[in-house]
Amino acid sequence: MGTAPLIADSVSAAFDERVVLQDVSLTLQPGTLTALVGANGAGKSTLLHLLQGQLSPTSGRVLCDGLPVQRCRDQVALMPQRGRIDWSFPITVREFVDLGSVRSRSYGCCDTEAALQRVGLAALAGRRLDALSGGQQQRALLARALVQPSRVLLLDEPCAAIDPPSRAQLLQLMRQLADAGQTLLVSSHDWGSALDQYDRVIVLDGRVLADGTPDQIRRRLGDQLDPGAHCHD
Amino acid sequence: MTEIDLWLVPLLMALLVGVLCPVTGTLLVTQRRVLQANLISHAVLPGVAVAVAFGLDPAIGGVLSGLLGSLLAERLQRGQSAGQEAVINTVLAGFLGLGVLLIPLLNLRLDLEGLLFGDLLIVDWSDLTRVLVAAAAMGLLLLARYRQLVFLGVDPEGAQASGLPVRSLQLMQSLVTSMVIVSAMAAVGVILVIGLLCAPVLPGLRRVGSLRAAMVQSAGMGLAVSAIGFLLAVPLNLPPGPLIGVVCMALLCLPKLTLQWRPAWTRQ
């Protein structure tokens, strides 16, 4: 792995003249698990879409290995919010995960079968997607992202609307991926004790309010921290 | 036209349209683009009128006009977070109105009723050829872009994020949908075609494990619907197009009625 696969440099974004992000800078280091926390409407999803190259900033730039991110979008995979998926679509889990390789003959960290094994869905690969539980569906989404030949994984609210054991399982998986060298940025509007599971926490509210290790964030923001759960309690 | 042509061509037409429309409809239903297909089916009318006025093949005018309606609605929908269905329906009404107005304005001798509701009994080999061309276009699209169409259906935003050419995919699909609708016009008309696009898709959609399987089961169902409509039309001496429309609705209603009227002892 090279250094700093993804950099946001003074990025701003606005929709219909409403400023959503202002002057946001961050550098994601390889092999790290970073939490992007903030309230609803703080600009987390917008930032993830900018980092993936799907949106263009009104000012600033996003670089991937020193190049504009639009030129290396294959390197950055985005796991969307579950609400964006049509779960009732007639498709098996295996075919859904395999869509991660739709633009490339090569695979990311693993091929479809290995990705299914990695997220613990190999036994359910032949089932219809809507026959899975919410937590299993989130793992299928993660497996699809793993099949993409990317070095950076951006996960938009992966722990939303799933039960605590599934959240714990998902967080463990993300930890394993980071330990294996993948770079992960995970957004959530919930935050609490599970912040300790992350290497780094970025607090966002239109701009970066705080950026550091979980301990540094606690010391800095102290009382402002929501006692609710992040990825698990 | 020989005696065989008199029955064989309409029957073949009914069966081919009965297969092609539901296959196209499976894509539209799973991508939630049925309203757009309804718009295309109504928007073909001005193009047909203009093509006839200039002595061109009405199918070419119809396809272009349907595509134009679809593009216009898409353009007007941009930046509208609400009221997208209203935009589609307004464009639909506008194109239909324009088509109806063009017929007297251009002094055309067009069978408007036949265009709107179809007339299977007067179709000829050229109509059959149009269906075969539309079927070939659909076959090519599926062969070349099947996985991308699946991605577009299950996760349109993810497809875009993956760098798939979503816009050109949708354009290709609109073009093929226009071709299918125009080719089916002679059999069931631009109004009734929507029934054949949708109804055969729905009964088995929840049971199948892939888009491919959904298309196969829809095609089988559409074939049965068309055959029943056509075969009922002969003894009843009724037009086959509207009958096929009624059979489509019955296809949706029957399973629900059967469930409600089950004998008490089977309702455990």
Short mmCIF file of C-alpha atoms in Angstrom, two decimals:
data_model
loop_
_atom_site.label_atom_id
_atom_site.label_comp_id
_atom_site.label_asym_id
_atom_site.label_seq_id
_atom_site.Cartn_x
_atom_site.Cartn_y
_atom_site.Cartn_z
CA MET A 1 0.00 0.00 0.00
CA GLY A 2 1.15 3.54 -0.73
CA THR A 3 0.64 6.44 1.65
CA ALA A 4 -2.48 8.59 2.08
CA PRO A 5 -4.74 6.98 -0.51
CA LEU A 6 -7.41 9.66 -0.05
CA ILE A 7 -7.14 13.38 0.76
CA ALA A 8 -9.84 16.04 0.99
CA ASP A 9 -8.27 19.49 0.66
CA SER A 10 -10.43 22.43 1.86
CA VAL A 11 -13.56 20.92 0.35
CA SER A 12 -16.87 22.82 0.36
CA ALA A 13 -20.25 21.81 -1.01
CA ALA A 14 -23.57 23.61 -1.47
CA PHE A 15 -26.98 22.66 -2.83
CA ASP A 16 -29.39 25.35 -4.03
CA GLU A 17 -27.13 27.97 -2.42
CA ARG A 18 -27.38 26.16 0.96
CA VAL A 19 -23.89 25.46 2.24
CA VAL A 20 -23.65 21.83 3.43
CA LEU A 21 -19.89 21.52 3.90
CA GLN A 22 -17.38 24.29 4.48
CA ASP A 23 -13.63 24.03 4.18
CA VAL A 24 -13.33 20.36 5.19
CA SER A 25 -9.84 18.87 5.09
CA LEU A 26 -8.88 15.32 6.01
CA THR A 27 -6.33 12.69 5.11
CA LEU A 28 -7.12 8.99 5.36
CA GLN A 29 -4.12 6.81 6.14
CA PRO A 30 -3.92 3.23 4.84
CA GLY A 31 -4.99 0.45 7.18
CA THR A 32 -7.06 2.70 9.47
CA LEU A 33 -10.63 2.50 10.70
CA THR A 34 -12.04 6.02 11.02
CA ALA A 35 -15.46 7.05 12.34
CA LEU A 36 -17.20 10.05 10.79
CA VAL A 37 -19.76 11.14 13.36
CA GLY A 38 -22.28 13.94 13.44
CA ALA A 39 -25.97 14.66 13.71
CA ASN A 40 -28.44 14.16 10.87
CA GLY A 41 -27.82 16.86 8.27
CA ALA A 42 -24.21 17.39 9.36
CA GLY A 43 -23.02 16.66 5.81
CA LYS A 44 -21.65 13.12 6.35
CA SER A 45 -23.27 11.54 3.27
CA THR A 46 -22.34 14.54 1.14
CA LEU A 47 -18.71 14.22 2.26
CA LEU A 48 -18.68 10.49 1.46
CA HIS A 49 -20.12 11.15 -2.01
CA LEU A 50 -17.48 13.85 -2.58
CA LEU A 51 -14.73 11.49 -1.43
CA GLN A 52 -16.03 8.84 -3.84
CA GLY A 53 -16.06 11.29 -6.73
CA GLN A 54 -19.79 11.01 -7.32
CA LEU A 55 -20.25 14.69 -6.44
CA SER A 56 -17.93 17.56 -7.26
CA PRO A 57 -17.05 20.12 -4.57
CA THR A 58 -17.98 23.77 -5.08
CA SER A 59 -14.41 24.55 -3.96
CA GLY A 60 -11.40 22.53 -2.87
CA ARG A 61 -10.33 19.17 -4.24
CA VAL A 62 -10.30 15.45 -3.46
CA LEU A 63 -7.16 13.53 -4.33
CA CYS A 64 -6.67 9.80 -4.60
CA ASP A 65 -3.01 8.78 -4.78
CA GLY A 66 -2.26 12.34 -5.84
CA LEU A 67 -4.77 12.32 -8.71
CA PRO A 68 -8.25 13.90 -8.85
CA VAL A 69 -10.60 11.27 -7.44
CA GLN A 70 -12.70 11.23 -10.63
CA ARG A 71 -9.70 9.64 -12.36
CA CYS A 72 -9.39 6.78 -9.89
CA ARG A 73 -12.94 6.13 -8.73
CA ASP A 74 -12.30 2.40 -8.97
CA GLN A 75 -10.01 2.78 -5.96
CA VAL A 76 -12.78 4.11 -3.72
CA ALA A 77 -15.84 1.96 -2.97
CA LEU A 78 -18.95 3.41 -1.36
CA MET A 79 -21.33 1.24 0.63
CA PRO A 80 -24.62 3.20 0.42
CA GLN A 81 -27.28 3.60 3.10
CA ARG A 82 -29.64 0.63 3.19
CA GLY A 83 -32.60 2.85 2.26
CA ARG A 84 -31.12 3.32 -1.21
CA ILE A 85 -31.42 -0.37 -2.12
CA ASP A 86 -34.52 -2.04 -3.57
CA TRP A 87 -34.41 -5.11 -1.32
CA SER A 88 -37.45 -6.67 -3.04
CA PHE A 89 -35.62 -6.89 -6.40
CA PRO A 90 -35.52 -10.50 -7.69
CA ILE A 91 -31.88 -11.35 -7.03
CA THR A 92 -29.93 -13.88 -4.99
CA VAL A 93 -27.34 -12.85 -2.42
CA ARG A 94 -24.53 -14.25 -4.62
CA GLU A 95 -25.65 -12.29 -7.71
CA PHE A 96 -26.02 -9.13 -5.61
CA VAL A 97 -22.49 -9.42 -4.19
CA ASP A 98 -21.13 -10.21 -7.66
CA LEU A 99 -22.38 -6.80 -8.88
CA GLY A 100 -19.34 -5.33 -7.12
CA SER A 101 -17.22 -6.56 -10.03
CA VAL A 102 -19.56 -5.29 -12.74
CA ARG A 103 -17.04 -2.80 -14.12
CA SER A 104 -13.94 -4.87 -13.69
CA ARG A 105 -12.73 -8.37 -14.36
CA SER A 106 -10.41 -8.17 -11.38
CA TYR A 107 -11.65 -8.34 -7.80
CA GLY A 108 -10.88 -6.27 -4.73
CA CYS A 109 -9.70 -8.00 -1.60
CA CYS A 110 -11.56 -11.14 -2.63
CA ASP A 111 -13.72 -12.70 -5.30
CA THR A 112 -17.44 -13.17 -4.80
CA GLU A 113 -17.19 -16.50 -2.97
CA ALA A 114 -14.37 -15.28 -0.72
CA ALA A 115 -16.26 -12.06 0.05
CA LEU A 116 -19.34 -14.11 0.99
CA GLN A 117 -17.17 -16.27 3.26
CA ARG A 118 -15.57 -13.23 4.81
CA VAL A 119 -18.89 -11.67 5.83
CA GLY A 120 -20.34 -15.04 6.89
CA LEU A 121 -23.00 -15.32 4.20
CA ALA A 122 -21.64 -18.23 2.16
CA ALA A 123 -24.37 -20.55 3.42
CA LEU A 124 -27.08 -18.07 2.41
CA ALA A 125 -25.64 -17.20 -1.02
CA GLY A 126 -28.46 -18.89 -2.95
CA ARG A 127 -31.25 -17.15 -1.04
CA ARG A 128 -33.21 -14.19 -2.31
CA LEU A 129 -31.90 -10.89 -0.95
CA ASP A 130 -35.21 -10.02 0.71
CA ALA A 131 -35.15 -13.31 2.64
CA LEU A 132 -32.21 -12.01 4.74
CA SER A 133 -32.47 -10.14 8.05
CA GLY A 134 -31.47 -6.46 8.21
CA GLY A 135 -28.03 -7.29 9.62
CA GLN A 136 -27.41 -9.95 6.96
CA GLN A 137 -28.44 -7.48 4.25
CA GLN A 138 -25.89 -4.98 5.58
CA ARG A 139 -23.22 -7.70 5.43
CA ALA A 140 -24.24 -8.47 1.83
CA LEU A 141 -23.76 -4.77 1.01
CA LEU A 142 -20.33 -4.86 2.63
CA ALA A 143 -19.42 -8.01 0.67
CA ARG A 144 -20.39 -6.24 -2.56
CA ALA A 145 -18.06 -3.36 -1.65
CA LEU A 146 -15.27 -5.85 -0.88
CA VAL A 147 -15.52 -7.35 -4.37
CA GLN A 148 -14.78 -3.95 -5.92
CA PRO A 149 -11.07 -3.54 -6.67
CA SER A 150 -10.71 -0.63 -4.23
CA ARG A 151 -8.29 0.38 -1.51
CA VAL A 152 -10.63 2.73 0.32
CA LEU A 153 -14.04 1.74 1.68
CA LEU A 154 -16.54 4.45 2.55
CA LEU A 155 -19.50 3.13 4.56
CA ASP A 156 -22.62 5.30 4.90
CA GLU A 157 -24.50 4.47 8.11
CA PRO A 158 -23.76 0.72 8.00
CA CYS A 159 -25.07 0.19 11.53
CA ALA A 160 -28.40 1.95 11.10
CA ALA A 161 -31.57 -0.09 11.71
CA ILE A 162 -29.88 -3.36 12.64
CA ASP A 163 -29.87 -5.24 15.95
CA PRO A 164 -26.96 -4.98 18.45
CA PRO A 165 -25.43 -8.44 17.73
CA SER A 166 -25.39 -7.67 13.99
CA ARG A 167 -23.78 -4.30 14.70
CA ALA A 168 -21.07 -5.97 16.78
CA GLN A 169 -20.43 -8.48 14.00
CA LEU A 170 -20.22 -5.73 11.39
CA LEU A 171 -17.82 -3.68 13.50
CA GLN A 172 -15.61 -6.73 14.04
CA LEU A 173 -15.54 -7.27 10.28
CA MET A 174 -14.56 -3.68 9.63
CA ARG A 175 -11.77 -3.97 12.21
CA GLN A 176 -10.43 -7.09 10.46
CA LEU A 177 -10.46 -5.31 7.09
CA ALA A 178 -8.53 -2.35 8.49
CA ASP A 179 -6.01 -4.69 10.14
CA ALA A 180 -5.57 -6.34 6.72
CA GLY A 181 -4.55 -2.95 5.23
CA GLN A 182 -7.85 -1.59 3.89
CA THR A 183 -8.71 2.07 4.60
CA LEU A 184 -12.21 2.52 6.04
CA LEU A 185 -14.27 5.63 6.77
CA VAL A 186 -17.55 4.84 8.54
CA SER A 187 -20.32 7.41 9.00
CA SER A 188 -22.86 7.37 11.79
CA HIS A 189 -25.17 9.84 13.48
CA ASP A 190 -24.96 7.79 16.67
CA TRP A 191 -21.90 7.82 18.84
CA GLY A 192 -20.89 6.57 22.25
CA SER A 193 -18.78 3.91 23.92
CA ALA A 194 -18.10 2.05 20.65
CA LEU A 195 -15.91 4.95 19.49
CA ASP A 196 -13.06 3.07 21.21
CA GLN A 197 -13.21 0.49 18.44
CA TYR A 198 -11.94 3.09 15.96
CA ASP A 199 -8.40 4.32 15.35
CA ARG A 200 -9.62 7.82 14.72
CA VAL A 201 -12.80 9.88 15.05
CA ILE A 202 -13.80 12.88 12.95
CA VAL A 203 -16.70 14.96 14.28
CA LEU A 204 -18.55 16.81 11.55
CA ASP A 205 -21.14 19.56 11.58
CA GLY A 206 -20.85 21.24 8.20
CA ARG A 207 -17.15 21.62 9.07
CA VAL A 208 -14.72 19.50 11.07
CA LEU A 209 -15.43 20.16 14.77
CA ALA A 210 -12.82 17.71 16.08
CA ASP A 211 -10.40 15.16 14.68
CA GLY A 212 -8.30 12.74 16.73
CA THR A 213 -8.17 9.46 18.60
CA PRO A 214 -11.28 8.47 20.58
CA ASP A 215 -9.54 9.61 23.83
CA GLN A 216 -8.60 12.97 22.38
CA ILE A 217 -12.15 13.50 21.14
CA ARG A 218 -13.56 12.64 24.56
CA ARG A 219 -11.20 15.06 26.29
CA ARG A 220 -11.96 17.79 23.80
CA LEU A 221 -15.73 17.48 23.48
CA GLY A 222 -16.44 15.81 26.84
CA ASP A 223 -20.01 16.71 27.80
CA GLN A 224 -21.12 17.30 24.22
CA LEU A 225 -20.76 13.59 23.46
CA ASP A 226 -24.05 11.79 23.07
CA PRO A 227 -24.23 8.84 25.47
CA GLY A 228 -26.10 6.82 22.80
CA ALA A 229 -24.51 3.91 21.03
CA HIS A 230 -22.30 4.15 17.97
CA CYS A 231 -21.80 0.85 16.19
CA HIS A 232 -22.61 -1.15 19.27
CA ASP A 233 -23.13 -0.58 22.95
CA MET B 1 -53.72 -12.38 -48.31
CA THR B 2 -54.34 -16.15 -48.19
CA GLU B 3 -56.80 -17.88 -45.88
CA ILE B 4 -53.92 -19.03 -43.65
CA ASP B 5 -52.48 -15.51 -43.43
CA LEU B 6 -55.88 -14.28 -42.27
CA TRP B 7 -55.58 -16.25 -38.99
CA LEU B 8 -51.95 -17.22 -38.75
CA VAL B 9 -50.49 -13.71 -38.86
CA PRO B 10 -52.81 -12.28 -36.15
CA LEU B 11 -52.22 -15.35 -33.97
CA LEU B 12 -48.43 -15.15 -34.38
CA MET B 13 -48.61 -11.42 -33.70
CA ALA B 14 -50.63 -11.96 -30.51
CA LEU B 15 -48.21 -14.62 -29.27
CA LEU B 16 -45.04 -12.66 -30.10
CA VAL B 17 -46.35 -9.47 -28.51
CA GLY B 18 -47.51 -11.60 -25.59
CA VAL B 19 -43.90 -12.66 -25.00
CA LEU B 20 -42.04 -9.45 -25.87
CA CYS B 21 -44.14 -6.97 -23.88
CA PRO B 22 -43.83 -8.78 -20.52
CA VAL B 23 -40.06 -9.25 -20.99
CA THR B 24 -39.77 -5.48 -21.51
CA GLY B 25 -42.22 -4.91 -18.69
CA THR B 26 -40.10 -6.94 -16.26
CA LEU B 27 -37.29 -4.40 -16.64
CA LEU B 28 -39.72 -1.50 -16.26
CA VAL B 29 -41.54 -2.90 -13.22
CA THR B 30 -38.33 -3.83 -11.36
CA GLN B 31 -36.81 -0.42 -12.13
CA ARG B 32 -40.06 1.35 -11.17
CA ARG B 33 -40.31 2.99 -14.59
CA VAL B 34 -43.81 1.86 -15.57
CA LEU B 35 -45.14 5.42 -15.58
CA GLN B 36 -42.43 6.37 -18.03
CA ALA B 37 -43.45 3.47 -20.29
CA ASN B 38 -47.04 4.71 -20.14
CA LEU B 39 -45.78 8.13 -21.20
CA ILE B 40 -43.85 6.62 -24.13
CA SER B 41 -46.90 4.64 -25.25
CA HIS B 42 -49.01 7.82 -25.44
CA ALA B 43 -46.19 9.97 -26.84
CA VAL B 44 -45.82 7.87 -30.01
CA LEU B 45 -49.01 9.36 -31.49
CA PRO B 46 -47.67 12.71 -32.85
CA GLY B 47 -44.71 10.91 -34.44
CA VAL B 48 -47.00 8.41 -36.14
CA ALA B 49 -49.15 11.26 -37.49
CA VAL B 50 -46.16 13.24 -38.82
CA ALA B 51 -44.59 10.11 -40.36
CA VAL B 52 -47.83 9.25 -42.16
CA ALA B 53 -48.11 12.85 -43.41
CA PHE B 54 -44.62 12.64 -44.93
CA GLY B 55 -45.13 9.15 -46.32
CA LEU B 56 -42.64 7.53 -43.92
CA ASP B 57 -42.95 4.32 -41.90
CA PRO B 58 -45.20 5.25 -38.94
CA ALA B 59 -43.07 3.01 -36.68
CA ILE B 60 -40.02 5.26 -37.16
CA GLY B 61 -42.02 8.39 -36.34
CA GLY B 62 -43.60 6.64 -33.35
CA VAL B 63 -40.27 5.49 -31.89
CA LEU B 64 -38.70 8.95 -32.27
CA SER B 65 -41.75 10.67 -30.81
CA GLY B 66 -41.93 8.26 -27.85
CA LEU B 67 -38.26 8.79 -27.13
CA LEU B 68 -38.68 12.57 -27.41
CA GLY B 69 -41.55 12.50 -24.90
CA SER B 70 -39.47 10.45 -22.50
CA LEU B 71 -36.48 12.81 -22.79
CA LEU B 72 -38.64 15.90 -22.38
CA ALA B 73 -40.24 14.51 -19.20
CA GLU B 74 -36.81 13.58 -17.84
CA ARG B 75 -35.53 17.10 -18.57
CA LEU B 76 -38.53 18.76 -16.91
CA GLN B 77 -38.21 16.47 -13.87
CA ARG B 78 -34.67 17.64 -13.09
CA GLY B 79 -34.51 19.69 -9.92
CA GLN B 80 -38.10 18.75 -9.00
CA SER B 81 -37.96 16.89 -5.71
CA ALA B 82 -41.76 16.57 -5.68
CA GLY B 83 -44.32 16.32 -8.44
CA GLN B 84 -42.30 14.08 -10.76
CA GLU B 85 -45.34 11.93 -11.55
CA ALA B 86 -47.31 15.08 -12.30
CA VAL B 87 -44.64 16.14 -14.82
CA ILE B 88 -44.79 12.74 -16.57
CA ASN B 89 -48.59 12.79 -16.74
CA THR B 90 -48.63 16.35 -18.05
CA VAL B 91 -46.19 15.50 -20.85
CA LEU B 92 -48.25 12.36 -21.57
CA ALA B 93 -51.43 14.43 -21.95
CA GLY B 94 -49.59 17.03 -24.05
CA PHE B 95 -48.23 14.49 -26.55
CA LEU B 96 -51.53 12.62 -26.76
CA GLY B 97 -53.38 15.90 -27.35
CA LEU B 98 -50.85 16.93 -29.97
CA GLY B 99 -51.26 13.61 -31.77
CA VAL B 100 -55.07 13.90 -31.78
CA LEU B 101 -54.84 17.50 -33.08
CA LEU B 102 -52.33 16.66 -35.81
CA ILE B 103 -54.65 14.15 -37.47
CA PRO B 104 -57.25 16.75 -38.64
CA LEU B 105 -54.64 19.53 -38.99
CA LEU B 106 -52.57 17.44 -41.41
CA ASN B 107 -55.73 16.14 -43.03
CA LEU B 108 -54.75 12.51 -42.38
CA ARG B 109 -56.88 9.43 -42.88
CA LEU B 110 -55.73 7.62 -39.74
CA ASP B 111 -57.75 5.05 -37.80
CA LEU B 112 -57.35 6.66 -34.36
CA GLU B 113 -59.35 3.90 -32.66
CA GLY B 114 -57.06 1.29 -34.20
CA LEU B 115 -53.98 3.17 -32.97
CA LEU B 116 -55.30 3.53 -29.44
CA PHE B 117 -56.80 0.06 -28.98
CA GLY B 118 -55.21 -2.04 -31.74
CA ASP B 119 -56.82 -4.27 -34.32
CA LEU B 120 -55.22 -7.70 -34.40
CA LEU B 121 -57.40 -8.94 -37.20
CA ILE B 122 -55.93 -6.54 -39.78
CA VAL B 123 -52.21 -6.99 -38.97
CA ASP B 124 -49.93 -8.14 -41.79
CA TRP B 125 -46.39 -9.44 -42.25
CA SER B 126 -44.88 -5.94 -41.99
CA ASP B 127 -46.35 -5.62 -38.47
CA LEU B 128 -44.85 -9.00 -37.60
CA THR B 129 -41.48 -7.87 -38.95
CA ARG B 130 -41.57 -4.80 -36.67
CA VAL B 131 -42.15 -7.03 -33.64
CA LEU B 132 -39.23 -9.23 -34.66
CA VAL B 133 -36.96 -6.19 -35.06
CA ALA B 134 -38.01 -4.90 -31.62
CA ALA B 135 -37.44 -8.38 -30.15
CA ALA B 136 -33.95 -8.47 -31.68
CA ALA B 137 -33.18 -5.03 -30.17
CA MET B 138 -34.35 -6.21 -26.74
CA GLY B 139 -32.33 -9.41 -27.10
CA LEU B 140 -29.19 -7.44 -27.96
CA LEU B 141 -29.70 -5.08 -25.02
CA LEU B 142 -30.08 -8.00 -22.61
CA LEU B 143 -27.10 -9.89 -24.03
CA ALA B 144 -24.81 -6.87 -23.86
CA ARG B 145 -25.98 -5.15 -20.67
CA TYR B 146 -27.81 -7.70 -18.49
CA ARG B 147 -25.71 -7.27 -15.33
CA GLN B 148 -25.70 -3.50 -15.65
CA LEU B 149 -29.49 -3.50 -15.93
CA VAL B 150 -29.71 -5.67 -12.81
CA PHE B 151 -27.45 -3.21 -10.96
CA LEU B 152 -29.57 -0.30 -12.17
CA GLY B 153 -32.70 -2.00 -10.87
CA VAL B 154 -31.50 -3.04 -7.43
CA ASP B 155 -29.34 0.00 -6.62
CA PRO B 156 -29.45 2.90 -9.13
CA GLU B 157 -27.29 5.12 -6.92
CA GLY B 158 -24.73 2.36 -6.43
CA ALA B 159 -24.66 1.77 -10.19
CA GLN B 160 -23.87 5.44 -10.68
CA ALA B 161 -21.24 5.35 -7.94
CA SER B 162 -19.59 2.36 -9.59
CA GLY B 163 -19.10 4.46 -12.70
CA LEU B 164 -21.67 2.65 -14.86
CA PRO B 165 -22.97 4.75 -17.78
CA VAL B 166 -26.40 5.03 -16.16
CA ARG B 167 -27.65 7.80 -18.44
CA SER B 168 -26.82 5.98 -21.68
CA LEU B 169 -28.20 2.74 -20.25
CA GLN B 170 -31.51 4.45 -19.51
CA LEU B 171 -31.52 6.03 -22.96
CA MET B 172 -30.92 2.67 -24.64
CA GLN B 173 -33.69 1.16 -22.56
CA SER B 174 -36.10 3.97 -23.48
CA LEU B 175 -35.29 3.46 -27.16
CA VAL B 176 -35.93 -0.29 -26.99
CA THR B 177 -39.11 0.28 -24.94
CA SER B 178 -40.35 2.71 -27.62
CA MET B 179 -39.62 0.10 -30.32
CA VAL B 180 -41.51 -2.58 -28.39
CA ILE B 181 -44.51 -0.32 -27.74
CA VAL B 182 -44.70 0.85 -31.36
CA SER B 183 -44.40 -2.72 -32.66
CA ALA B 184 -47.20 -3.85 -30.31
CA MET B 185 -49.40 -0.92 -31.37
CA ALA B 186 -51.04 -2.84 -34.21
CA ALA B 187 -51.99 -5.69 -31.87
CA VAL B 188 -53.20 -4.02 -28.68
CA GLY B 189 -52.88 -0.28 -29.33
CA VAL B 190 -50.95 2.35 -27.42
CA ILE B 191 -53.47 2.48 -24.55
CA LEU B 192 -53.82 -1.24 -23.87
CA VAL B 193 -50.14 -2.13 -24.28
CA ILE B 194 -49.45 -1.03 -20.70
CA GLY B 195 -51.57 -3.96 -19.43
CA LEU B 196 -49.46 -6.44 -21.34
CA LEU B 197 -46.28 -4.74 -20.12
CA CYS B 198 -47.27 -4.99 -16.45
CA ALA B 199 -49.84 -7.67 -15.60
CA PRO B 200 -47.89 -10.82 -16.61
CA VAL B 201 -44.88 -9.60 -14.60
CA LEU B 202 -46.55 -9.31 -11.22
CA PRO B 203 -47.87 -12.77 -10.24
CA GLY B 204 -44.50 -14.53 -9.97
CA LEU B 205 -42.16 -11.64 -9.22
CA ARG B 206 -41.90 -12.43 -5.49
CA ARG B 207 -41.05 -16.08 -6.09
CA VAL B 208 -38.20 -15.93 -8.60
CA GLY B 209 -34.52 -15.58 -7.72
CA SER B 210 -33.27 -13.53 -10.66
CA LEU B 211 -34.32 -10.97 -13.22
CA ARG B 212 -33.75 -13.59 -15.91
CA ALA B 213 -36.18 -16.00 -14.23
CA ALA B 214 -38.69 -13.17 -13.77
CA MET B 215 -38.52 -12.47 -17.51
CA VAL B 216 -39.04 -16.12 -18.41
CA GLN B 217 -42.06 -16.51 -16.13
CA SER B 218 -43.52 -13.17 -17.32
CA ALA B 219 -43.07 -14.24 -20.94
CA GLY B 220 -44.90 -17.53 -20.25
CA MET B 221 -47.70 -15.71 -18.49
CA GLY B 222 -47.96 -13.11 -21.28
CA LEU B 223 -48.09 -15.86 -23.88
CA ALA B 224 -51.00 -17.49 -22.03
CA VAL B 225 -52.83 -14.15 -21.61
CA SER B 226 -52.49 -13.31 -25.31
CA ALA B 227 -53.54 -16.78 -26.42
CA ILE B 228 -56.60 -16.74 -24.14
CA GLY B 229 -57.58 -13.23 -25.31
CA PHE B 230 -57.18 -14.16 -28.96
CA LEU B 231 -58.98 -17.50 -28.71
CA LEU B 232 -61.87 -15.95 -26.76
CA ALA B 233 -62.21 -13.20 -29.33
CA VAL B 234 -63.01 -15.61 -32.16
CA PRO B 235 -66.11 -17.35 -30.72
CA LEU B 236 -67.32 -14.22 -28.93
CA ASN B 237 -66.83 -12.11 -32.06
CA LEU B 238 -65.12 -9.37 -30.02
CA PRO B 239 -61.92 -7.37 -30.74
CA PRO B 240 -58.88 -9.30 -29.36
CA GLY B 241 -56.93 -6.20 -28.11
CA PRO B 242 -59.46 -5.07 -25.50
CA LEU B 243 -60.08 -8.72 -24.53
CA ILE B 244 -56.37 -9.17 -23.85
CA GLY B 245 -56.55 -6.05 -21.64
CA VAL B 246 -59.45 -7.57 -19.67
CA VAL B 247 -57.63 -10.91 -19.30
CA CYS B 248 -54.60 -8.99 -17.95
CA MET B 249 -56.75 -7.51 -15.19
CA ALA B 250 -58.34 -10.88 -14.47
CA LEU B 251 -54.84 -12.32 -14.07
CA LEU B 252 -54.28 -9.98 -11.13
CA CYS B 253 -57.75 -10.36 -9.62
CA LEU B 254 -58.15 -14.13 -9.83
CA PRO B 255 -55.59 -15.20 -7.18
CA LYS B 256 -57.10 -12.74 -4.65
CA LEU B 257 -60.66 -13.87 -5.39
CA THR B 258 -59.63 -17.53 -5.12
CA LEU B 259 -58.09 -16.86 -1.71
CA GLN B 260 -61.18 -15.05 -0.42
CA TRP B 261 -63.61 -17.70 -1.68
CA ARG B 262 -61.69 -20.68 -0.37
CA PRO B 263 -63.92 -23.14 1.51
CA ALA B 264 -63.79 -22.65 5.28
CA TRP B 265 -62.14 -26.04 5.88
CA THR B 266 -59.11 -25.07 3.77
CA ARG B 267 -58.45 -21.78 5.60
CA GLN B 268 -56.24 -23.17 8.36
#
